[in-house]
Amino acid sequence: MPHRIEITLKDEVRDPRGERIKREIEHFLHLSVDQVRTIDVYTVDVPLSSEELEAVAAGPFSDPVIQGYSIDRAAAHGFDWLVEVGFRPGVTDNVGRTAGEAIAYLTGRPLSAGEGVYTSVQYLISGKLSAEVIEKIATGLLCNTLIQRYQVLDAASFRAKGGVATFVPKVQVEAKVEVNTVDLEVSDEELMRISRDGVLALTLDEMKIIQAHYRDAKVRETREKLGLGAQPTDVELEALAQTWSEHCKHKIFSADVEYDDGTGKTEKINSLFKSYIQKTTADVRAALGDKDFCLSVFKDNAGVIRFNDDWSLVFKVETHNSPSALDPYGGALTGIVGVNRDPFGTGKGAKLIFNTDVFCFADPFYEKPLPTRLLHPSRIFEGVVEGVEHGGNKSGIPTVNGSIVFDDRFAGKPLVFCGTAGLMPATVNGEPGHQKRIVPGDLIVMTGGRIGKDGIHGATFSSEELNENSPVSAVQIGDPITQKRMFDFLIRARDKNLYRFITDNGAGGLSSSIGEMSEECGGCQVDLSKAPLKYPGLAPWEILISEAQERMSLAVPPEQIDAFLEMAKRFGVEATVLGTFTDSGIFHMLYGEQTVAYLPLSFLHGGLPPMQIPARWEQPVHPEPTLTPAADYTGDLKGLLSSLNICSKESVVRRYDHEVQGGSVVKPFTGVANDGPSDAAVVRPILDSFEAVVTGHGISPRYSDIDAYHMAANAIDEGLRNYVAVGGSLDLVAGLDNFCWCDPVLSERTPDGPYKMAQLVRANKALYDYCTVFSLPLISGKDSMKNDFYDGTTKISIPPTLLFSVIGKMEDARKAVTMDVKRPGDLVYLIGVTRNELGGSEYLAQKGHVGNSVPKVDAQAALASYRAYHKALNDGLVASCHDLSDGGLAVAAAESAFAGGYGVQLDLGKVAFAGAAAEKSDAVLLFSESASRLLVTVRPEKAAAFEAALAGNVCAKIGEVRGDQSFAVTGLNGAGVVKAQLAELKEAWQAPLREL
Amino acid sequence: MTKAKALVITGNGTNCETEAAHACRLGGFDEARIAHISELMTGEVSLDDYHFLNLTGGFLDGDDLGSAKAQANRLRYAAVAGSNEPILEQLLRFIGDGKLVLGVCNGFQLLVKMGMLPALGSDYVKQTATLTYNASGRFQDRWCYLKVDASSPSVYTRGIEGGVYLPIRHGEGKFLVDAPETLEAIENKHLACLKYSDANYSAPTMEFPENPNGSTNAIAGICDETGRVMGLMPHPEAFVHRTQHPRWTREELPEEGAGLVFFRNAAQYVKQNL
């Protein structure tokens, strides 16, 4: 019989979790409650003696200093309402797993199949609240009903029932394993119904290609010999749907595009990916010649570049948007631990050295009505932040760089970008670390977690817009500790040469990992019945495409398999041989003796012709706002500093460990009070060396409202400018592009597809135009193309967004520069030219406008000034440097001033302006977001050398650092236009998100 | 002179093993071995061969049952292969042999939950204190000023004048005791060697964020009565070079970071006494 062990905090001990819930109820639901206290509940479905139960409760489950326990007796008291929240059957319960392990250690008996521990939390709420209000608290805050269940009891019913009834959320599936065939000799409507009902996300054209394959006489003949019918098995259809999904196949980026530039000029583009992204890298590498530092680009899970003779750098950025929309915590957690597996599964494997995170949300204080299926932005914010916190911190990987961007269109789908970098030995056992291969005859091995129904159809579901019927099973919850254990084992197995090839199991599960690995050697044969399952009853197709987390697939030479499996056992990691790599040309799946899928690799990987997508550009014209000149802009500056996009994110960033591993050089916050916002991160991955990795990023979705070409150009420039500001070298620097788009394919639901596709084309053109000038090879990236919400009436499309991440090297970390002004008397310089480019700016957004004069990047001028600045930095001439982005000069200068704790005096008359004299105004000079500008402070005795270093570039001395605490800007007519104390500016900047 | 040997245990969620071993080497240890817990369980590595044990930062078992609880349970019950000896016995022998144990962050949590700190009256298996959720309910990564009790028996803080500035990075760092007598004994015996304080190290503080977690009496680190077993929430291994300091680009700082003294003192003690 299962037992309930309830763990209570002693009455005199504060309950921070309960207090936090109380605050959140008030903050987000605008409801008031008197008190919230919490109880941890373990439902133990393991046969234990009463002595053992007592020992478990008193030992690993409770802390005698602050907690008490009760076994099979309700502990709750002194409340008005009780809400108990636990997981639904089959949802990953990490605490339950650890609790089960603890029982095994204590009793000396490992848990048997079917035994388990399940956790839930009781919230004891005091206050005069109606049942309706409690329901709102339960579903609006405490419980995500998609993955959790809850039960509400008032005090009287609790007493009457003697507590909460024991419930064991064990997966009960009928253990009937079946393979079905699917009849494709049906009408078009029926084909589409098969695709839709099965969450296959295959189009009619694609269904017909599959239909044609199975009609082929040769195919039929082969199948007959194997005892397979003429109809595809469900395993085959699912494998095809996964392999051909937008998520895995990137069909939009591979499509044939007919691009009309709006002037009637048309252009045929065969694959944006090949024509722009791959071509960028190829052209940059060719121009670099023998200085080329790229080692492995586009072909592996992450990009690899040279760091020094002994080490290579690996970097990948992923998105996890759709799952985060449904379950923000689990989705984001899975996002970060999932991207960890990419660099880890690159080449022969890499040690992970840092994470980066960029989130795009709607206003967490959003008060307008939302379509029913959408979670409130505040819940998405909190869940995503916490998911990434747990994923990153628990994995021991510092989160060194990131940002949060707000736009209410992200209510339709939040964007959750997670990046991870790794360090890989240049040589592993005599071979280049970034290379790997598979020899036919190598064994197919899966390591890590077990397979369940979690994450089924993740790849296909994220290839569709979010809708009311988005599947529950698509959500997974990551488990950083299972993964950490696996990595601890695999990195040691790598150094012992125990495997030949490694890759991660992410979207598409085994179907994707083994399918792609099979291309290396020409085939595979897998027995799906060998795969370890979380619970019985999974159909073969479910085993094949499940995205259950924390798994890697490897090719292990037969002569190493015993050593590999023995070592895995010692490290407590599950490893299973599933089959053999072959050169048969076939993706061959068996279940026991029975063949359940037999797909030629040529069809699986090459059977899909490119999509044909129309693209037509039309320059949008927004009303041009007229700005009335003002005598004082202090209020506008404070408003900008308090805007969500600019304000301090310290309350979030401090929740991320950014220093673990000991290599932190430039931290997210800097300055006299450790609270100024750094431009980029500098990390020393090798502790006895001063060679450093520098990383930064750029993102500017608002500019897409004017022109996605300039949105992309500005993101690239911002990423590079942040990187350069702290000291990154221009000789060893690479970029990663992550596209998050709204669906650009013309259809009934997307009549504006050609415009959105044209935006995508233009962003790609910018990528090529700018990265080739900047000598920035693109080493990896990802696209997520269906970021829309549609429930039949409301459609919300995100603004097209490019996240441009930059990674590179700094030869000597001790030369790094931070953004805080350093001492009174230092001179303030502005590198770069200012134009009337308020279009799409934060300043106009604050005033309710978009405008048209989007910032345009002059790549040649930018590169020249970045090079000159870098030399000045290396010569020790720079005291501080801060990049200008959202909010322009005024915001950057204010941030540098209050971070450094010294006043700053600026004179707008000295700012280098380009453009018509009539367009030059105080507002433009203060708030224009013209690209490629850096605000630098320099000691007076170094001024001459600094000016000489910048000679030939636009670099104007515009002010000085003062000994007092005032921030003062003189306008064009000589009168003060901004005057404020640093403390009030800092308060304006820190207040908005301080309590989140 | 003895060849000073340090051991850093990793596995099951320990994260700071590399920098801890680096700090041991910089501090003067001749050897700093990183051993996976599985190597202890199989008997490949034995505590008996080392002088200084580092239980360092991380999230043992995800802190799933409360920080470090599952590991405390594992070390108590899981026996080394081929023997009936749980790791706990090796640990008690290690302490009994006059050797050094330093628990940082998750390692400190582990030590108090096993009863090895404060270990009043040399009882190393009775838990009398704990480290629980920060008063803010949030994980925090920030640097803190730590006032050193110069009268403390701690081997590690010897010679520190005033205090030391180090990062804390935890969600469960609030120090609590089981009874007022425990706190009284800790204070009377000067076992609370580190307390969160103001920037001048003038007095302990209960104010957030200087005291980042609301610890009783602002306690950030304690030692046992021998001074050889110590635990602290801040990370000394994370400040061994000036570029790790959050304000190194604006302050004149010595090349060596202030956290290194903990490891220097340990190495010196080993070389002189073991």
Short mmCIF file of N, CA, C and O in Angstrom, two decimals, chain B residues 68-103:
data_model
loop_
_atom_site.label_atom_id
_atom_site.label_comp_id
_atom_site.label_asym_id
_atom_site.label_seq_id
_atom_site.Cartn_x
_atom_site.Cartn_y
_atom_site.Cartn_z
N ALA B 68 21.93 19.07 -0.46
CA ALA B 68 22.90 18.05 -0.04
C ALA B 68 22.31 16.88 0.75
O ALA B 68 23.03 15.99 1.18
N LYS B 69 21.00 16.87 0.96
CA LYS B 69 20.40 15.82 1.78
C LYS B 69 20.63 14.42 1.20
O LYS B 69 20.95 13.49 1.93
N ALA B 70 20.45 14.29 -0.09
CA ALA B 70 20.55 12.96 -0.69
C ALA B 70 21.98 12.43 -0.61
O ALA B 70 22.21 11.25 -0.38
N GLN B 71 22.95 13.32 -0.76
CA GLN B 71 24.35 12.88 -0.66
C GLN B 71 24.68 12.50 0.79
O GLN B 71 25.39 11.53 1.02
N ALA B 72 24.15 13.26 1.75
CA ALA B 72 24.39 12.92 3.15
C ALA B 72 23.88 11.50 3.41
O ALA B 72 24.56 10.69 4.08
N ASN B 73 22.72 11.20 2.87
CA ASN B 73 22.13 9.86 3.01
C ASN B 73 23.00 8.81 2.32
O ASN B 73 23.27 7.74 2.85
N ARG B 74 23.51 9.16 1.12
CA ARG B 74 24.34 8.22 0.36
C ARG B 74 25.62 7.90 1.13
O ARG B 74 26.00 6.75 1.28
N LEU B 75 26.28 8.95 1.62
CA LEU B 75 27.56 8.72 2.31
C LEU B 75 27.35 7.93 3.60
O LEU B 75 28.22 7.19 4.03
N ARG B 76 26.17 8.09 4.19
CA ARG B 76 25.90 7.37 5.43
C ARG B 76 25.67 5.89 5.17
O ARG B 76 26.13 5.05 5.92
N TYR B 77 24.96 5.57 4.09
CA TYR B 77 24.52 4.17 3.91
C TYR B 77 25.28 3.40 2.85
O TYR B 77 25.39 2.19 2.94
N ALA B 78 25.77 4.05 1.82
CA ALA B 78 26.38 3.30 0.72
C ALA B 78 27.79 2.88 1.10
O ALA B 78 28.60 3.70 1.50
N ALA B 79 28.05 1.58 0.96
CA ALA B 79 29.36 1.06 1.37
C ALA B 79 30.32 1.02 0.19
O ALA B 79 29.91 0.86 -0.96
N VAL B 80 31.60 1.16 0.49
CA VAL B 80 32.64 1.02 -0.52
C VAL B 80 32.64 -0.43 -1.01
O VAL B 80 32.50 -1.36 -0.20
N ALA B 81 32.77 -0.61 -2.32
CA ALA B 81 32.70 -1.95 -2.91
C ALA B 81 33.69 -2.89 -2.23
O ALA B 81 34.82 -2.52 -1.94
N GLY B 82 33.24 -4.08 -1.98
CA GLY B 82 34.11 -5.10 -1.41
C GLY B 82 34.34 -4.93 0.08
O GLY B 82 35.20 -5.59 0.67
N SER B 83 33.62 -4.01 0.71
CA SER B 83 33.75 -3.85 2.15
C SER B 83 32.38 -3.48 2.69
O SER B 83 31.46 -3.21 1.95
N ASN B 84 32.26 -3.44 3.98
CA ASN B 84 31.00 -2.98 4.54
C ASN B 84 31.12 -1.55 5.03
O ASN B 84 30.28 -1.06 5.76
N GLU B 85 32.23 -0.90 4.64
CA GLU B 85 32.50 0.40 5.22
C GLU B 85 31.84 1.52 4.42
O GLU B 85 32.22 1.78 3.28
N PRO B 86 30.86 2.20 5.00
CA PRO B 86 30.33 3.38 4.31
C PRO B 86 31.37 4.49 4.27
O PRO B 86 32.29 4.52 5.10
N ILE B 87 31.22 5.39 3.29
CA ILE B 87 32.16 6.51 3.18
C ILE B 87 32.20 7.30 4.50
O ILE B 87 33.23 7.84 4.88
N LEU B 88 31.06 7.32 5.19
CA LEU B 88 31.00 8.06 6.45
C LEU B 88 32.11 7.63 7.41
O LEU B 88 32.74 8.46 8.07
N GLU B 89 32.37 6.33 7.46
CA GLU B 89 33.41 5.82 8.37
C GLU B 89 34.78 6.36 7.97
O GLU B 89 35.59 6.75 8.81
N GLN B 90 35.03 6.36 6.64
CA GLN B 90 36.31 6.91 6.14
C GLN B 90 36.44 8.37 6.55
O GLN B 90 37.51 8.83 6.93
N LEU B 91 35.32 9.07 6.45
CA LEU B 91 35.32 10.51 6.76
C LEU B 91 35.63 10.74 8.24
O LEU B 91 36.44 11.61 8.59
N LEU B 92 34.99 9.96 9.11
CA LEU B 92 35.21 10.13 10.54
C LEU B 92 36.67 9.80 10.89
O LEU B 92 37.28 10.47 11.71
N ARG B 93 37.20 8.79 10.23
CA ARG B 93 38.59 8.42 10.47
C ARG B 93 39.51 9.56 10.00
O ARG B 93 40.49 9.91 10.67
N PHE B 94 39.16 10.15 8.88
CA PHE B 94 39.94 11.25 8.29
C PHE B 94 40.03 12.41 9.30
O PHE B 94 41.10 12.94 9.58
N ILE B 95 38.87 12.75 9.87
CA ILE B 95 38.85 13.83 10.85
C ILE B 95 39.61 13.41 12.11
O ILE B 95 40.42 14.18 12.65
N GLY B 96 39.39 12.18 12.53
CA GLY B 96 40.07 11.68 13.72
C GLY B 96 41.58 11.66 13.57
O GLY B 96 42.33 11.83 14.55
N ASP B 97 42.04 11.50 12.33
CA ASP B 97 43.48 11.47 12.07
C ASP B 97 44.10 12.87 12.07
O ASP B 97 45.28 13.02 11.78
N GLY B 98 43.30 13.87 12.36
CA GLY B 98 43.84 15.23 12.44
C GLY B 98 43.96 15.92 11.10
O GLY B 98 44.68 16.90 10.95
N LYS B 99 43.22 15.43 10.10
CA LYS B 99 43.31 16.02 8.76
C LYS B 99 42.29 17.14 8.56
O LYS B 99 41.50 17.44 9.46
N LEU B 100 42.31 17.74 7.40
CA LEU B 100 41.52 18.96 7.15
C LEU B 100 40.35 18.71 6.21
O LEU B 100 40.49 18.02 5.20
N VAL B 101 39.22 19.32 6.53
CA VAL B 101 38.05 19.25 5.66
C VAL B 101 37.50 20.66 5.45
O VAL B 101 37.27 21.38 6.42
N LEU B 102 37.33 21.04 4.19
CA LEU B 102 36.73 22.35 3.89
C LEU B 102 35.49 22.14 3.03
O LEU B 102 35.56 21.55 1.95
N GLY B 103 34.36 22.60 3.54
CA GLY B 103 33.11 22.49 2.78
C GLY B 103 32.70 23.87 2.31
O GLY B 103 32.54 24.79 3.10
#
